[in-house]
Amino acid sequence: MMKLRLQTMICASLMAAVPFTITMAQDVPGESLSVQQVAPVALHSVKETAKTTDAIRHISNIPVVYGDGIQVAAVAISYPEPVKASSLSKDTYVVEGKTINRVYVNDTPAMDVKGNKKSGPYVIVEFEHVNSTPFTMADRPKRNNSENNAAPKDASSRSDRKVPVLSSSVEQKKVVESKTGKQYVPTTSAITSTTVEPSLIDEFKTYTFTDEAVGATMPYNIYLPKNYDSNKQYPLYVFIGDASTNINNDKTVLFQGDGAMVFAAPEEQAKHEAIILAPQYTQDLVDQLGMMTTDENVWTPGLQLVTDLIHHIIETYPVDTDRIYGSGQSQGGMANIAISDRYPDLFTAQFLVACQWNTEEMKVLKDKKLWILVSEGDEKAYPSMNTATKNWEDLGAKVARSPMWNSYSTPEQFDVLVNDMKAQKANINYSVFEGGSHMYTWSVAYSIEGIRDWLFSQSKSEK
């Protein structure tokens, strides 16, 4: 398989015109996502009789990026003819390691979020999603006696994140019937597929930015609205990932979780059309410049590099400077705080997730528009944000608070929680998940629609 680095101008039109699959190498830190043209699938012969064996033509994986990262959300099973929907049930198939949530027919190898009203040769098997991020993190291994009672350490300068492998193993257990009456009998064994359908990630373009002042080059991912018009101004949303994304793969910040991806979803763009920027801080940059942020809470070359990139994007694209939004988790949230400290007029509003900074420095943010979300079990972010918010109140700022949130709330319940906070009419909103852990926070945070709506409702012209 020839691998091509997903760096420059992989456009949506190309992906639509030619079938491609994203394949991901396993157990190789920093292995690049690669693009592979899908070869024509050899079809099993289909007899013109009532019964036919091994009639499945092809199986492909449909990926979705959730809060805990990219996963196979469904499989598309292709048959020779349009399938009779009434012949299907959740018991028709078994997929290894998955709980089947929904089975239906479609005319394309894609999920139909609006409900199945179509006819076609594809059977879509959707799976239940279960958050894989531990609610409570395991105790960290003790390094030596002097560290047994030490405060939580900085993130490692070498991420152990691996590029995930997307595959599925499917068995057809019951007869499937075509609309013309042909019967496709169960498979005799499981069929394994590593073919991956194009996803929302493919709608981001990847470029590099060279900062001569810093002396470094950084990859970045950018999403432009579907009907992008260079004569029109757009809000800019900047997402910065946590330190686990610091590997040599330009798309890691996109597949690690949904902090960038959720804002590119069609339903989100329909409400909040925006340019999305997701910088990729790589292991090479860590080796060259050091970590982007550390618990010393000092300005770093990495922070300057990211800031200069943001300004480059503002100068290059038609950005509405009245509506520039920032967000990030852990390292990315710390970067948001540090950049706001040094460049107070840059961001309109920020969503800060599972992060902290020098609370004395943070006092200058007392008049900023912030939504802060941490977990009670986060050993660094929770106590730090308790101090920061109290400091702001002591300085005369109003901070909206509430009882701790249940992170397992339904979307409707989250709407109530968010509206209760908004009713307090404060620029700074401070929410805490009951229990939880550091990484668990962002596996849920960006799924809260009300906070996303709050962020995009802010403007610099409205104080």
Coordinates of C-alpha atoms in Angstrom, one line a residue:
M1 CA 0.0 0.0 0.0
M2 CA 1.4 3.3 -1.0
K3 CA 1.1 5.9 1.8
L4 CA 0.6 9.5 1.1
R5 CA 0.9 12.0 3.9
L6 CA -2.4 13.8 4.5
Q7 CA -0.8 17.2 4.5
T8 CA -1.8 19.4 1.6
M9 CA -5.1 20.1 0.1
I10 CA -7.0 16.8 0.4
C11 CA -10.3 18.4 -0.9
A12 CA -13.8 17.2 -0.3
S13 CA -14.5 17.1 -4.0
L14 CA -11.7 14.7 -4.6
M15 CA -12.9 12.4 -1.9
A16 CA -16.4 12.5 -3.4
A17 CA -15.3 11.7 -6.9
V18 CA -13.0 8.7 -6.1
P19 CA -13.6 6.2 -3.3
F20 CA -10.8 6.4 -0.7
T21 CA -10.2 4.9 2.7
I22 CA -8.3 6.1 5.7
T23 CA -6.2 3.3 7.0
M24 CA -4.3 3.6 10.2
A25 CA -1.1 1.8 11.2
Q26 CA -1.2 0.0 14.6
D27 CA 1.3 0.3 17.4
V28 CA 3.6 2.7 15.6
P29 CA 3.7 6.0 17.5
G30 CA 3.3 9.0 15.2
E31 CA 2.5 6.8 12.2
S32 CA 0.7 9.0 9.6
L33 CA -2.8 8.6 8.5
S34 CA -2.7 7.5 4.9
V35 CA -5.0 7.7 2.0
Q36 CA -5.5 4.5 -0.1
Q37 CA -7.6 4.3 -3.3
V38 CA -10.0 1.5 -2.9
A39 CA -9.5 -1.2 -5.5
P40 CA -12.6 -2.5 -7.3
V41 CA -14.1 -5.3 -5.2
A42 CA -14.4 -8.7 -6.8
L43 CA -18.0 -9.7 -6.6
H44 CA -19.2 -13.1 -5.5
S45 CA -21.2 -14.8 -8.3
V46 CA -25.0 -14.6 -7.7
K47 CA -27.2 -17.3 -9.1
E48 CA -30.6 -16.5 -10.4
T49 CA -32.2 -18.9 -7.9
A50 CA -34.1 -18.4 -4.7
K51 CA -31.0 -19.0 -2.6
T52 CA -27.5 -17.6 -3.0
T53 CA -24.5 -18.1 -0.7
D54 CA -21.9 -15.5 0.4
A55 CA -23.9 -12.7 -1.3
I56 CA -22.2 -9.9 0.6
R57 CA -20.2 -7.9 -1.9
H58 CA -18.3 -5.7 0.4
I59 CA -18.2 -4.3 4.0
S60 CA -16.8 -0.9 4.9
N61 CA -16.4 0.9 8.2
I62 CA -18.1 4.2 8.9
P63 CA -16.1 6.3 11.4
V64 CA -17.3 8.9 13.8
V65 CA -15.2 11.1 16.1
Y66 CA -16.7 11.0 19.6
G67 CA -15.5 12.7 22.8
D68 CA -13.3 9.8 23.5
G69 CA -11.9 9.6 19.9
I70 CA -12.5 8.1 16.5
Q71 CA -14.4 4.8 16.4
V72 CA -16.3 2.6 14.0
A73 CA -19.8 3.8 14.5
A74 CA -21.4 1.6 11.9
V75 CA -20.7 -0.7 9.0
A76 CA -22.1 -0.6 5.5
I77 CA -22.8 -4.0 4.0
S78 CA -23.2 -4.1 0.2
Y79 CA -25.5 -6.6 -1.5
P80 CA -26.0 -7.2 -5.3
E81 CA -29.5 -5.8 -5.3
P82 CA -31.7 -3.4 -3.2
V83 CA -32.5 -5.1 0.1
K84 CA -36.0 -5.5 1.5
A85 CA -36.0 -3.6 4.8
S86 CA -38.6 -5.8 6.5
S87 CA -36.2 -8.7 6.2
L88 CA -33.8 -7.1 8.6
S89 CA -33.5 -6.9 12.4
K90 CA -30.8 -6.3 15.0
D91 CA -30.5 -10.1 15.2
T92 CA -29.6 -10.4 11.5
Y93 CA -25.9 -9.6 12.2
V94 CA -23.3 -10.1 14.8
V95 CA -20.3 -7.7 14.9
E96 CA -17.4 -8.6 17.2
G97 CA -17.1 -6.3 20.2
K98 CA -20.1 -4.2 19.3
T99 CA -23.7 -3.9 20.5
I100 CA -26.0 -3.3 17.5
N101 CA -28.3 -0.3 18.0
R102 CA -30.0 0.0 14.6
V103 CA -30.2 -1.8 11.2
Y104 CA -31.6 -0.3 8.1
V105 CA -31.3 0.1 4.3
N106 CA -29.6 3.0 2.5
D107 CA -28.7 3.9 -1.1
T108 CA -25.2 5.0 -0.1
P109 CA -22.6 3.5 2.4
A110 CA -23.4 6.1 5.0
M111 CA -25.4 6.5 8.2
D112 CA -28.8 8.3 7.8
V113 CA -29.2 10.5 10.9
K114 CA -32.7 11.6 9.8
G115 CA -34.2 8.2 9.8
N116 CA -34.5 5.5 7.1
K117 CA -36.9 6.2 4.3
K118 CA -34.7 5.0 1.5
S119 CA -34.2 1.9 -0.7
G120 CA -30.9 0.6 -1.7
P121 CA -28.3 -2.2 -1.8
Y122 CA -26.6 -1.2 1.4
V123 CA -27.5 -2.4 4.9
I124 CA -26.3 0.0 7.6
V125 CA -25.6 -1.6 11.0
E126 CA -25.2 1.1 13.6
F127 CA -23.5 0.5 17.0
E128 CA -24.1 1.8 20.5
H129 CA -21.4 4.1 21.6
V130 CA -19.9 3.6 25.1
N131 CA -17.5 6.2 26.4
S132 CA -14.2 4.4 26.8
T133 CA -12.5 7.1 28.9
P134 CA -12.3 6.0 32.6
F135 CA -14.6 8.0 34.9
T136 CA -11.9 7.7 37.6
M137 CA -8.3 7.5 36.5
A138 CA -6.1 4.7 37.9
D139 CA -3.5 5.7 40.4
R140 CA -0.3 6.8 38.8
P141 CA 2.7 4.5 39.2
K142 CA 5.1 5.7 41.9
R143 CA 8.5 6.6 40.5
N144 CA 10.5 6.8 43.7
N145 CA 10.0 7.5 47.4
S146 CA 10.6 11.2 47.0
E147 CA 7.7 11.5 44.6
N148 CA 5.1 9.4 46.6
N149 CA 3.5 12.5 48.0
A150 CA 4.4 14.9 45.3
A151 CA 1.9 17.0 43.5
P152 CA 0.6 15.8 40.1
K153 CA 3.3 16.0 37.4
D154 CA 3.5 17.7 34.1
A155 CA 2.3 15.7 31.1
S156 CA 5.0 13.5 29.6
S157 CA 7.1 15.0 26.9
R158 CA 6.5 11.8 24.9
S159 CA 2.9 10.9 24.2
D160 CA 2.0 7.2 24.2
R161 CA -1.0 7.7 22.0
K162 CA -1.2 5.3 19.1
V163 CA -3.0 5.9 15.8
P164 CA -6.2 3.7 16.1
V165 CA -6.9 0.9 13.7
L166 CA -10.5 1.0 12.3
S167 CA -11.8 -2.5 11.4
S168 CA -14.8 -4.7 12.0
S169 CA -15.6 -8.4 11.9
V170 CA -19.1 -9.1 10.7
E171 CA -21.3 -12.2 10.5
Q172 CA -24.7 -12.4 8.8
K173 CA -26.7 -14.8 11.0
K174 CA -30.1 -14.7 9.3
V175 CA -31.5 -14.7 5.8
V176 CA -31.6 -11.3 4.1
E177 CA -34.1 -10.8 1.2
S178 CA -33.8 -8.6 -1.8
K179 CA -36.7 -6.6 -3.1
T180 CA -37.0 -9.0 -6.0
G181 CA -37.2 -12.0 -3.7
K182 CA -33.7 -13.3 -3.8
Q183 CA -32.6 -14.7 -0.5
Y184 CA -29.0 -14.1 0.8
V185 CA -28.2 -16.9 3.3
P186 CA -26.1 -16.4 6.4
T187 CA -22.3 -16.3 6.0
T188 CA -20.4 -19.4 7.0
S189 CA -17.8 -17.3 8.9
A190 CA -17.0 -13.7 10.0
I191 CA -15.9 -11.2 7.3
T192 CA -13.2 -8.8 8.5
S193 CA -12.9 -5.4 6.8
T194 CA -10.4 -2.6 7.2
T195 CA -11.9 -0.4 4.5
V196 CA -13.0 3.0 5.9
E197 CA -15.5 5.3 4.3
P198 CA -14.6 9.0 4.0
S199 CA -15.5 11.0 7.1
L200 CA -15.8 14.6 8.4
I201 CA -12.0 14.6 9.0
D202 CA -11.5 14.5 5.2
E203 CA -13.2 17.9 5.0
F204 CA -10.4 19.5 6.8
K205 CA -7.3 20.6 4.8
T206 CA -3.9 20.3 6.2
Y207 CA -1.1 22.8 5.7
T208 CA 2.1 23.9 7.4
F209 CA 3.0 27.3 8.9
T210 CA 6.6 28.4 9.2
D211 CA 7.3 31.0 11.8
E212 CA 10.6 32.6 11.0
A213 CA 10.7 34.5 14.3
V214 CA 10.3 31.2 16.3
G215 CA 12.3 29.2 13.8
A216 CA 9.9 26.4 13.6
T217 CA 7.2 24.9 11.2
M218 CA 3.9 23.5 12.5
P219 CA 1.2 21.6 10.7
Y220 CA -2.4 22.8 11.1
N221 CA -5.8 21.7 10.0
I222 CA -8.4 24.1 8.7
Y223 CA -12.1 23.7 7.9
L224 CA -13.9 26.1 5.6
P225 CA -17.7 26.3 5.5
K226 CA -19.4 24.2 2.8
N227 CA -20.4 27.3 0.7
Y228 CA -17.3 29.3 1.6
D229 CA -17.2 32.7 0.0
S230 CA -14.0 34.8 0.3
N231 CA -16.1 38.0 0.1
K232 CA -18.0 37.0 3.3
Q233 CA -16.7 37.2 6.9
Y234 CA -16.8 34.2 9.1
P235 CA -16.3 33.6 12.9
L236 CA -13.1 31.7 13.7
Y237 CA -13.1 28.8 16.1
V238 CA -9.6 27.7 17.4
F239 CA -9.2 24.3 19.1
I240 CA -6.0 23.3 20.8
G241 CA -5.5 19.7 21.9
D242 CA -4.1 18.1 25.0
A243 CA -0.5 16.9 25.3
S244 CA -1.5 13.3 24.3
T245 CA -2.0 14.7 20.8
N246 CA 1.6 15.7 20.5
I247 CA 2.7 13.0 18.1
N248 CA 4.0 13.1 14.5
N249 CA 0.6 12.7 12.9
D250 CA -1.0 15.8 11.4
K251 CA -4.6 14.7 12.0
T252 CA -4.2 13.6 15.7
V253 CA -5.9 16.8 17.0
L254 CA -8.9 15.8 14.8
F255 CA -9.3 12.1 15.7
Q256 CA -8.4 12.2 19.4
G257 CA -11.7 13.7 20.5
D258 CA -14.5 16.0 19.3
G259 CA -13.2 19.4 20.4
A260 CA -12.7 20.4 16.8
M261 CA -14.8 18.0 14.9
V262 CA -18.2 18.7 16.6
F263 CA -18.1 22.3 15.3
A264 CA -17.6 21.0 11.7
A265 CA -20.7 18.8 11.8
P266 CA -23.3 19.8 9.3
E267 CA -26.0 20.4 11.9
E268 CA -23.5 22.6 13.9
Q269 CA -22.4 24.5 10.8
A270 CA -26.1 25.1 9.9
K271 CA -26.3 27.0 13.2
H272 CA -22.8 28.4 13.6
E273 CA -21.1 28.7 10.2
A274 CA -17.4 29.2 11.0
I275 CA -13.8 28.6 10.0
I276 CA -12.2 26.0 12.2
L277 CA -8.5 26.0 13.1
A278 CA -6.9 23.0 14.8
P279 CA -3.1 23.3 15.2
Q280 CA -1.1 20.1 15.4
Y281 CA 1.8 20.4 17.9
T282 CA 4.0 17.4 17.0
Q283 CA 6.6 15.3 18.8
D284 CA 9.2 17.0 16.5
L285 CA 8.1 20.4 17.9
V286 CA 8.3 19.1 21.4
D287 CA 11.9 17.9 20.7
Q288 CA 12.8 21.2 19.0
L289 CA 11.0 23.8 21.2
G290 CA 9.9 21.9 24.3
M291 CA 6.4 21.4 25.6
M292 CA 3.8 23.9 24.6
T293 CA 2.7 24.4 28.2
T294 CA 4.1 23.2 31.6
D295 CA 3.1 23.6 35.2
E296 CA 5.7 26.4 35.5
N297 CA 3.1 28.5 33.7
V298 CA 5.6 30.4 31.6
W299 CA 5.4 31.7 28.1
T300 CA 7.1 29.3 25.7
P301 CA 8.2 29.2 22.1
G302 CA 5.4 26.7 21.4
L303 CA 2.8 29.2 22.7
Q304 CA 4.3 31.9 20.5
L305 CA 4.2 29.6 17.5
V306 CA 0.5 28.8 18.0
T307 CA -0.3 32.5 18.6
D308 CA 1.5 33.5 15.5
L309 CA -0.4 30.9 13.5
I310 CA -3.7 32.2 14.8
H311 CA -2.8 35.7 13.6
H312 CA -1.7 34.3 10.3
I313 CA -5.1 32.7 9.8
I314 CA -6.8 35.9 10.7
E315 CA -4.7 37.8 8.1
T316 CA -5.2 35.1 5.4
Y317 CA -8.9 34.3 5.6
P318 CA -12.0 36.6 5.9
V319 CA -12.3 36.3 9.6
D320 CA -14.8 38.3 11.6
T321 CA -12.5 39.7 14.3
D322 CA -15.6 40.5 16.4
R323 CA -16.2 36.7 16.8
I324 CA -13.0 34.8 17.4
Y325 CA -13.5 31.8 19.8
G326 CA -11.0 29.7 21.6
S327 CA -11.2 26.3 23.3
G328 CA -8.9 23.6 24.4
Q329 CA -8.5 20.7 26.9
S330 CA -5.7 20.4 29.4
Q331 CA -2.6 21.6 27.5
G332 CA -5.0 23.3 25.0
G333 CA -7.0 25.1 27.7
M334 CA -3.7 26.2 29.4
A335 CA -2.6 27.6 26.0
N336 CA -5.9 29.5 25.7
I337 CA -5.4 31.1 29.1
A338 CA -1.8 32.0 28.5
I339 CA -2.6 33.5 25.1
S340 CA -5.5 35.5 26.6
D341 CA -3.2 36.7 29.3
R342 CA -0.7 38.1 26.8
Y343 CA -3.1 39.0 24.0
P344 CA -6.3 40.1 25.9
D345 CA -8.0 41.5 22.8
L346 CA -7.6 38.3 20.6
F347 CA -10.5 36.0 21.8
T348 CA -14.1 37.0 22.0
A349 CA -15.0 34.2 24.3
Q350 CA -13.4 30.9 25.4
F351 CA -14.5 27.4 26.5
L352 CA -11.8 26.2 29.0
V353 CA -11.8 22.4 29.6
A354 CA -9.9 20.6 32.3
C355 CA -7.1 23.1 32.6
Q356 CA -5.4 25.5 34.9
W357 CA -2.7 28.3 35.0
N358 CA -1.0 30.6 37.4
T359 CA -4.0 32.0 39.3
E360 CA -2.3 35.3 40.0
E361 CA -1.7 35.8 36.2
M362 CA -5.3 34.8 35.6
K363 CA -6.6 37.7 37.5
V364 CA -6.4 39.8 34.3
L365 CA -9.1 37.6 32.8
K366 CA -11.7 38.9 35.2
D367 CA -13.6 40.7 32.5
K368 CA -13.4 38.0 29.9
K369 CA -16.2 35.9 28.6
L370 CA -15.4 32.4 29.8
W371 CA -17.1 29.0 30.3
I372 CA -15.0 26.8 32.5
L373 CA -15.7 23.1 32.9
V374 CA -13.6 20.8 35.1
S375 CA -14.2 17.5 37.0
E376 CA -14.2 17.3 40.8
G377 CA -11.7 14.4 40.5
D378 CA -9.2 16.5 38.5
E379 CA -6.3 17.0 40.9
K380 CA -5.0 20.1 39.2
A381 CA -7.7 21.8 37.3
Y382 CA -10.4 21.7 40.0
P383 CA -8.5 23.3 42.9
S384 CA -6.9 25.8 40.6
M385 CA -10.2 27.0 39.0
N386 CA -11.7 27.2 42.5
T387 CA -9.0 29.7 43.4
A388 CA -9.2 31.6 40.1
T389 CA -12.9 32.1 40.2
K390 CA -12.8 33.3 43.8
N391 CA -10.0 35.7 42.9
W392 CA -12.2 37.1 40.1
E393 CA -15.2 37.5 42.5
D394 CA -12.9 39.3 45.0
L395 CA -12.0 41.7 42.2
G396 CA -15.7 42.4 41.5
A397 CA -16.4 40.0 38.7
K398 CA -19.6 38.0 38.7
V399 CA -19.2 34.2 38.3
A400 CA -22.2 32.0 37.6
R401 CA -22.1 28.8 39.6
S402 CA -24.4 25.8 40.2
P403 CA -24.4 22.5 42.1
M404 CA -22.1 20.0 40.6
W405 CA -23.3 18.6 37.3
N406 CA -24.1 14.9 36.5
S407 CA -21.9 14.1 33.5
Y408 CA -24.3 11.3 32.5
S409 CA -27.1 13.8 32.0
T410 CA -29.2 13.5 28.9
P411 CA -29.0 16.3 26.3
E412 CA -32.3 17.7 27.6
Q413 CA -31.0 17.7 31.2
F414 CA -27.8 19.5 30.0
D415 CA -30.0 22.1 28.4
V416 CA -31.6 22.8 31.8
L417 CA -28.2 23.0 33.5
V418 CA -26.8 25.4 30.9
N419 CA -29.9 27.6 31.0
D420 CA -29.8 27.8 34.8
M421 CA -26.2 29.1 34.4
K422 CA -27.1 31.5 31.6
A423 CA -30.0 32.9 33.7
Q424 CA -27.4 34.3 36.2
K425 CA -26.2 36.6 33.4
A426 CA -22.5 36.5 34.2
N427 CA -19.6 36.8 31.8
I428 CA -17.8 33.9 33.6
N429 CA -19.5 30.6 34.0
Y430 CA -18.0 27.8 36.2
S431 CA -19.3 24.3 35.9
V432 CA -18.0 21.2 37.7
F433 CA -18.7 17.5 36.9
E434 CA -19.4 15.6 40.1
G435 CA -16.6 13.0 40.4
G436 CA -14.9 12.3 37.1
S437 CA -11.3 12.7 36.2
H438 CA -9.0 14.9 34.2
M439 CA -9.3 13.2 30.8
Y440 CA -12.9 12.1 31.4
T441 CA -13.9 15.8 31.4
W442 CA -13.3 16.4 27.7
S443 CA -14.8 13.1 26.7
V444 CA -18.2 14.7 27.6
A445 CA -17.6 18.5 27.5
Y446 CA -18.0 19.2 23.8
S447 CA -21.2 17.2 23.5
I448 CA -23.0 19.8 25.5
E449 CA -24.9 21.8 22.9
G450 CA -25.9 24.7 25.2
I451 CA -22.2 25.6 25.9
R452 CA -21.4 25.5 22.2
D453 CA -24.4 27.8 21.5
W454 CA -23.3 30.1 24.3
L455 CA -19.8 30.4 22.9
F456 CA -21.0 31.4 19.4
S457 CA -23.6 33.9 20.8
Q458 CA -20.8 36.1 22.2
S459 CA -19.3 39.1 20.4
K460 CA -16.8 41.7 21.3
S461 CA -19.2 44.5 20.4
E462 CA -21.7 43.3 23.1
K463 CA -20.2 43.6 26.5

